[in-house]
XYZ file of C-alpha atoms in Angstrom:
401
model
C 0.292 -0.271 -0.056
C 1.402 3.211 -0.973
C 2.273 5.539 1.453
C 0.156 8.912 2.019
C 2.312 11.902 1.098
C 1.842 14.542 3.691
C 2.432 18.443 2.562
C 3.457 21.492 4.500
C 0.523 23.130 2.506
C -0.863 23.740 -1.252
C 0.261 26.708 -3.352
C -1.465 27.875 -6.322
C 0.080 29.785 -9.363
C -1.811 31.631 -12.526
C -0.462 33.562 -15.533
C -3.050 36.426 -16.628
C -3.030 39.471 -19.125
C -0.772 39.328 -22.627
C 2.142 36.195 -22.719
C 5.495 37.369 -22.559
C 8.732 35.058 -22.612
C 9.843 34.296 -18.910
C 6.457 33.319 -17.460
C 7.464 29.435 -17.868
C 10.798 30.160 -16.105
C 8.718 31.692 -13.135
C 6.436 28.767 -12.926
C 9.489 26.540 -12.468
C 11.260 28.576 -10.261
C 8.197 28.576 -7.904
C 7.239 24.700 -8.433
C 10.723 23.267 -8.207
C 11.402 25.072 -4.927
C 7.987 24.643 -3.408
C 8.277 21.011 -3.895
C 11.578 20.717 -2.809
C 10.183 22.715 0.534
C 7.544 20.269 0.835
C 4.457 21.836 -0.613
C 2.019 20.714 -3.240
C 1.847 23.024 -6.287
C -1.503 23.575 -8.284
C -1.201 25.633 -11.604
C -4.696 27.120 -12.365
C -5.058 27.566 -16.042
C -6.378 30.435 -18.127
C -5.375 32.905 -15.562
C -8.369 33.880 -13.486
C -10.668 32.015 -15.898
C -9.579 28.792 -14.537
C -10.768 29.721 -10.953
C -14.337 30.225 -12.116
C -15.163 27.471 -14.307
C -14.289 24.890 -11.329
C -16.982 22.441 -10.585
C -16.768 21.625 -6.896
C -17.258 17.462 -7.356
C -14.620 15.351 -6.713
C -16.101 13.038 -9.652
C -16.109 15.813 -12.173
C -12.611 16.287 -14.588
C -11.654 19.995 -13.679
C -8.280 18.746 -15.428
C -8.904 21.879 -18.079
C -8.919 24.430 -15.027
C -6.159 23.201 -13.044
C -3.579 20.637 -12.668
C -0.796 19.620 -9.882
C 2.462 20.599 -11.006
C 5.852 18.494 -10.960
C 9.253 19.320 -11.330
C 9.449 17.167 -14.471
C 6.664 19.193 -15.781
C 8.039 22.490 -15.386
C 11.691 21.380 -16.332
C 10.264 20.978 -19.566
C 8.629 24.197 -20.369
C 10.923 26.160 -18.232
C 13.162 26.659 -21.508
C 10.231 27.999 -23.478
C 8.559 31.274 -24.269
C 4.705 31.810 -23.278
C 2.858 30.153 -20.707
C 2.222 26.492 -20.540
C -0.670 27.189 -18.120
C -2.415 29.533 -20.945
C -3.943 32.827 -20.012
C -6.801 34.947 -20.464
C -7.683 38.602 -19.502
C -10.633 37.050 -17.388
C -11.665 39.686 -14.451
C -14.085 37.650 -12.187
C -15.407 40.473 -10.514
C -16.591 42.002 -13.941
C -18.222 38.486 -15.719
C -20.605 39.448 -18.742
C -23.728 37.352 -18.645
C -22.152 35.624 -22.111
C -19.399 34.539 -20.398
C -20.895 32.882 -17.078
C -19.974 29.296 -16.840
C -23.155 27.092 -17.554
C -23.335 25.476 -14.317
C -23.567 28.910 -12.698
C -26.281 30.652 -15.182
C -28.949 29.924 -12.539
C -27.266 31.713 -10.037
C -25.538 34.680 -12.080
C -27.757 36.404 -14.414
C -26.976 39.943 -14.630
C -25.180 42.173 -17.399
C -22.411 42.396 -15.610
C -21.825 39.573 -12.621
C -19.316 39.342 -9.402
C -17.812 35.619 -9.460
C -15.495 36.549 -6.290
C -17.327 34.341 -3.997
C -17.202 31.389 -6.343
C -13.335 32.028 -6.707
C -13.262 31.850 -2.686
C -15.241 28.546 -2.578
C -13.148 26.794 -5.198
C -9.548 28.242 -3.500
C -10.908 26.807 -0.204
C -12.416 23.436 -2.015
C -8.767 23.052 -3.513
C -7.089 23.560 -0.069
C -4.842 26.510 -1.368
C -3.133 28.003 1.639
C -1.231 30.795 -0.460
C -1.921 31.939 -4.367
C 0.559 33.326 -6.452
C -0.876 35.598 -9.376
C 1.985 36.505 -12.064
C 0.570 39.239 -14.678
C 0.354 43.115 -15.091
C -1.229 45.706 -13.001
C -5.100 44.345 -14.289
C -4.415 40.653 -13.448
C -2.687 41.906 -9.855
C -5.530 44.612 -8.967
C -7.762 41.417 -8.824
C -5.103 39.746 -7.142
C -5.230 42.785 -4.507
C -9.203 42.484 -4.503
C -8.657 38.655 -3.250
C -6.282 39.902 -0.836
C -8.793 42.284 0.897
C -11.117 39.311 0.891
C -8.447 37.443 3.182
C -6.611 35.368 0.579
C -2.982 34.855 0.922
C -1.571 36.425 -2.311
C 2.160 36.783 -3.286
C 2.261 38.407 -6.537
C 4.966 38.356 -9.456
C 4.887 41.106 -11.963
C 4.798 40.371 -15.753
C 4.170 42.566 -18.562
C 6.289 43.605 -21.785
C 5.610 47.185 -21.110
C 7.262 47.294 -17.916
C 4.746 49.330 -16.177
C 3.639 47.577 -12.928
C 4.176 50.135 -10.205
C 6.781 49.440 -7.058
C 9.560 47.538 -9.325
C 12.284 48.669 -11.877
C 11.531 45.360 -13.847
C 8.716 43.232 -15.105
C 9.021 39.789 -16.561
C 9.180 40.140 -20.567
C 10.741 43.558 -20.729
C 14.204 42.581 -21.700
C 13.265 39.875 -24.402
C 10.689 42.644 -25.792
C 13.540 45.063 -26.262
C 15.830 42.604 -27.384
C 13.405 41.520 -30.203
C 12.446 44.947 -31.010
C 16.278 46.057 -31.928
C 16.724 42.570 -33.787
C 13.687 43.487 -35.916
C 14.543 47.262 -36.496
C 17.916 46.010 -37.688
C 16.570 43.563 -40.108
C 13.789 45.833 -41.349
C 16.565 48.507 -41.843
C 18.117 47.029 -44.779
C 15.158 47.197 -46.708
C 14.450 50.714 -45.490
C 18.052 51.947 -46.807
C 17.714 50.080 -50.061
C 14.688 51.924 -50.737
C 15.407 55.096 -49.382
C 12.377 55.273 -46.943
C 10.787 56.372 -43.833
C 10.864 53.016 -41.600
C 7.962 53.254 -39.072
C 7.388 50.734 -36.623
C 4.340 50.405 -33.986
C 5.490 48.994 -30.826
C 3.111 47.846 -27.956
C 2.725 50.400 -24.747
C -0.655 51.504 -23.934
C 0.054 54.204 -21.330
C 3.795 53.769 -21.028
C 7.045 54.401 -23.921
C 9.628 52.084 -22.207
C 9.445 49.749 -24.992
C 9.965 52.038 -27.483
C 12.189 54.291 -25.442
C 14.958 51.486 -24.486
C 15.248 50.403 -27.815
C 15.622 54.042 -29.490
C 18.577 54.670 -26.844
C 20.190 51.531 -27.996
C 20.345 53.132 -31.470
C 17.379 51.279 -33.021
C 15.571 54.127 -34.440
C 16.355 57.782 -34.628
C 13.219 58.886 -32.528
C 10.342 57.874 -30.827
C 6.485 59.041 -29.715
C 5.292 57.902 -26.442
C 2.013 57.921 -24.782
C 3.312 60.649 -22.209
C 3.992 63.315 -24.698
C 1.608 64.145 -27.253
C 3.692 65.199 -30.601
C 3.307 67.689 -33.769
C 3.428 65.469 -36.477
C 5.073 68.265 -38.658
C 7.644 68.496 -36.305
C 8.138 64.892 -36.410
C 8.317 64.987 -40.341
C 11.071 67.608 -39.964
C 13.252 65.604 -37.682
C 12.708 62.477 -39.664
C 13.894 64.318 -42.932
C 16.872 65.583 -41.062
C 17.778 62.262 -40.009
C 17.230 61.220 -43.613
C 19.467 63.545 -44.578
C 22.415 63.129 -42.545
C 22.145 59.225 -43.405
C 24.457 58.204 -45.979
C 21.920 55.330 -47.331
C 19.515 57.877 -47.302
C 16.663 56.440 -44.664
C 15.668 57.367 -41.110
C 13.453 55.097 -38.694
C 10.359 55.835 -35.760
C 9.262 53.773 -32.911
C 5.986 54.360 -32.170
C 4.071 53.096 -28.937
C 0.621 52.110 -29.466
C -0.668 54.585 -27.013
C 1.163 57.737 -28.629
C -1.092 60.805 -29.584
C -1.217 63.654 -31.994
C -1.032 66.779 -30.260
C -4.677 67.460 -29.299
C -5.811 64.134 -30.487
C -6.720 61.050 -28.851
C -5.439 57.262 -28.418
C -6.280 55.470 -31.760
C -8.150 51.846 -31.495
C -8.758 49.209 -33.594
C -12.532 49.028 -32.608
C -15.056 49.753 -29.832
C -15.006 46.816 -27.923
C -13.444 46.475 -24.597
C -11.627 43.696 -22.567
C -12.881 42.343 -18.838
C -10.668 45.674 -17.375
C -12.341 47.875 -19.675
C -9.110 48.619 -22.312
C -10.339 49.107 -25.601
C -7.788 47.017 -27.948
C -5.125 49.682 -29.355
C -3.781 49.949 -32.861
C -3.524 52.121 -35.698
C -1.325 55.138 -34.721
C 1.607 53.750 -36.803
C -0.499 53.941 -39.921
C -1.621 57.285 -39.388
C 1.488 58.557 -38.851
C 2.888 56.912 -41.954
C 0.296 58.413 -43.949
C 1.028 61.840 -42.229
C 4.937 61.556 -42.751
C 4.253 60.694 -46.560
C 2.133 63.404 -47.002
C 4.323 66.025 -45.411
C 7.587 64.807 -46.789
C 7.593 67.037 -49.624
C 7.713 69.916 -47.689
C 11.453 68.775 -46.582
C 12.723 66.767 -49.468
C 12.493 69.536 -52.390
C 9.089 68.995 -53.005
C 9.737 64.933 -53.346
C 7.538 62.514 -51.724
C 9.595 60.069 -49.118
C 7.797 56.731 -49.377
C 7.042 54.810 -45.898
C 7.800 51.191 -44.726
C 5.194 50.641 -41.846
C 5.550 47.530 -39.962
C 3.220 46.782 -36.619
C 6.053 44.790 -34.807
C 3.195 43.373 -32.345
C 3.322 39.833 -30.975
C 6.411 39.233 -32.676
C 8.507 40.973 -29.581
C 6.753 38.977 -27.203
C 7.252 35.322 -28.938
C 9.691 32.995 -28.655
C 12.108 31.862 -25.798
C 13.225 34.304 -22.961
C 16.521 35.814 -23.076
C 19.157 35.537 -20.519
C 17.425 38.191 -18.106
C 13.863 36.762 -18.654
C 15.260 33.377 -17.651
C 17.197 34.551 -14.435
C 14.954 37.244 -13.205
C 11.654 34.569 -13.429
C 13.808 32.149 -11.294
C 14.548 34.804 -8.579
C 11.080 36.426 -8.535
C 9.845 32.671 -7.770
C 12.349 31.603 -5.306
C 11.653 35.054 -3.569
C 7.859 34.310 -3.551
C 8.485 30.933 -1.818
C 11.080 32.598 0.755
C 8.005 34.882 1.744
C 5.715 31.731 2.044
C 8.471 29.940 4.270
C 8.535 33.418 6.290
C 4.506 33.008 6.626
C 4.270 36.512 4.859
C 1.512 37.588 2.157
C 0.457 40.281 0.614
C 3.385 41.362 -0.985
C 4.622 42.164 -4.840
C 8.262 40.940 -5.284
C 10.277 42.905 -6.976
C 13.716 44.728 -8.432
C 14.670 47.677 -6.840
C 17.850 49.580 -7.544
C 19.604 46.344 -8.672
C 18.526 44.465 -5.551
C 15.591 41.878 -4.907
C 12.895 42.905 -2.732
C 9.621 42.970 -2.025
C 6.668 45.851 -1.296
C 2.864 46.035 -0.340
C 0.890 44.338 -3.106
C -1.506 47.152 -2.702
C 0.981 49.094 -4.584
C -0.145 48.022 -7.861
C -3.620 49.813 -7.682
C -2.251 53.015 -5.904
C -0.561 54.704 -9.032
C 0.907 54.260 -12.685
C 4.170 53.916 -13.631
C 4.918 55.907 -16.531
C 8.463 57.307 -18.312
C 9.575 60.336 -16.595
C 9.472 62.978 -19.398
C 10.985 65.492 -17.779
C 14.244 63.345 -16.834
C 14.520 60.826 -19.676
C 12.522 62.035 -22.947
C 13.659 64.925 -25.122
C 10.444 66.919 -26.098
C 12.105 68.917 -28.569
C 13.917 66.568 -30.284
C 11.521 63.333 -29.895
C 13.892 60.726 -28.363
C 15.506 60.140 -25.050
C 17.984 62.239 -23.096
C 21.760 60.595 -23.559
C 23.049 61.955 -20.237
C 23.333 61.468 -16.456
C 23.691 57.292 -16.434
C 25.869 57.329 -13.309
C 23.787 55.464 -10.676
C 20.978 54.769 -13.216
C 19.350 51.268 -12.866
C 20.083 48.706 -15.612
C 17.521 49.852 -18.002
C 18.057 53.554 -17.233
C 14.684 54.924 -17.045
C 12.648 52.386 -15.515
C 13.221 53.144 -11.641
C 10.370 55.296 -10.116
C 12.694 57.835 -8.401
């Protein structure tokens, strides 16, 4: 007869929001240490969605909603990008009537429903002692909500935009910057061959870090970011100036998806919103391209400059993690376990000033983290400042100090 295994406790883990490289290394970092410390680890699938779809019946097959994790499972996944637990943008406190699981439709019939009571019952039914959500400020804001309801939360920051408050670094950012530089350098051969403007749109709803840092590293001549509205004619003049200086007769621009024309608004793909109230951004790169082409004769002796317009999109969030997004998630996972072993919860694990630390989890709903324009962005030249790097963090402009 097999000996019954006795655990110190059960740890739940989930990934929510957009996928990024580094999620699987984070899951691995949590799981391996937890198992060796005597804990059982449960991976919830599809973010918060897996926690509202659970049927509390031991005879029911809930394998599509959660699974027990082992060292073998996470070791195989830990070298890869994305999240093997899958993800969603589900917000259990705001579930549309059409998205209520069938078995709960008799109980919840409003147009928008709060399924938090079901989440709490499901966590108790499974026996979760600590819950580790990995996500951006949307995913983690619901984690804060659960913490206020008594769930022992330890959060790990993830977003390629690097805009979770309280930390200098979010999982996914370094690989995003690496991919952006790689793709920009690939595209510049076409821009040079045809003597064009190259316009590349990247993710970044409210924060311009993903456009700023590659530009600082030389991937583009200029960048426009959500934190500063830009004058299109001034941008056309600068792009033309850069093109004329370049022996190969081209210039390059990085555009944050949340960037705005002076006096304008964010550009959305359509009017639909996700569970957190966000419309899907996209299209500012197209509009800028059209306007640059229209204005180019004014700064090019009456001749039109044609455009190469490329939305980098998911190309910069796919694939394997780079070195930083392999190491930092591993450390974040171990930091989370350190806190659990000390019976501490309600914390966000962070990197601050080059050191690992933790801060109160409710910092994620206390403010927005954006580029400090006065300190890091030259609004006249529409590019980063290249000065005062002494004692700055690794990624220069990512600290909130």
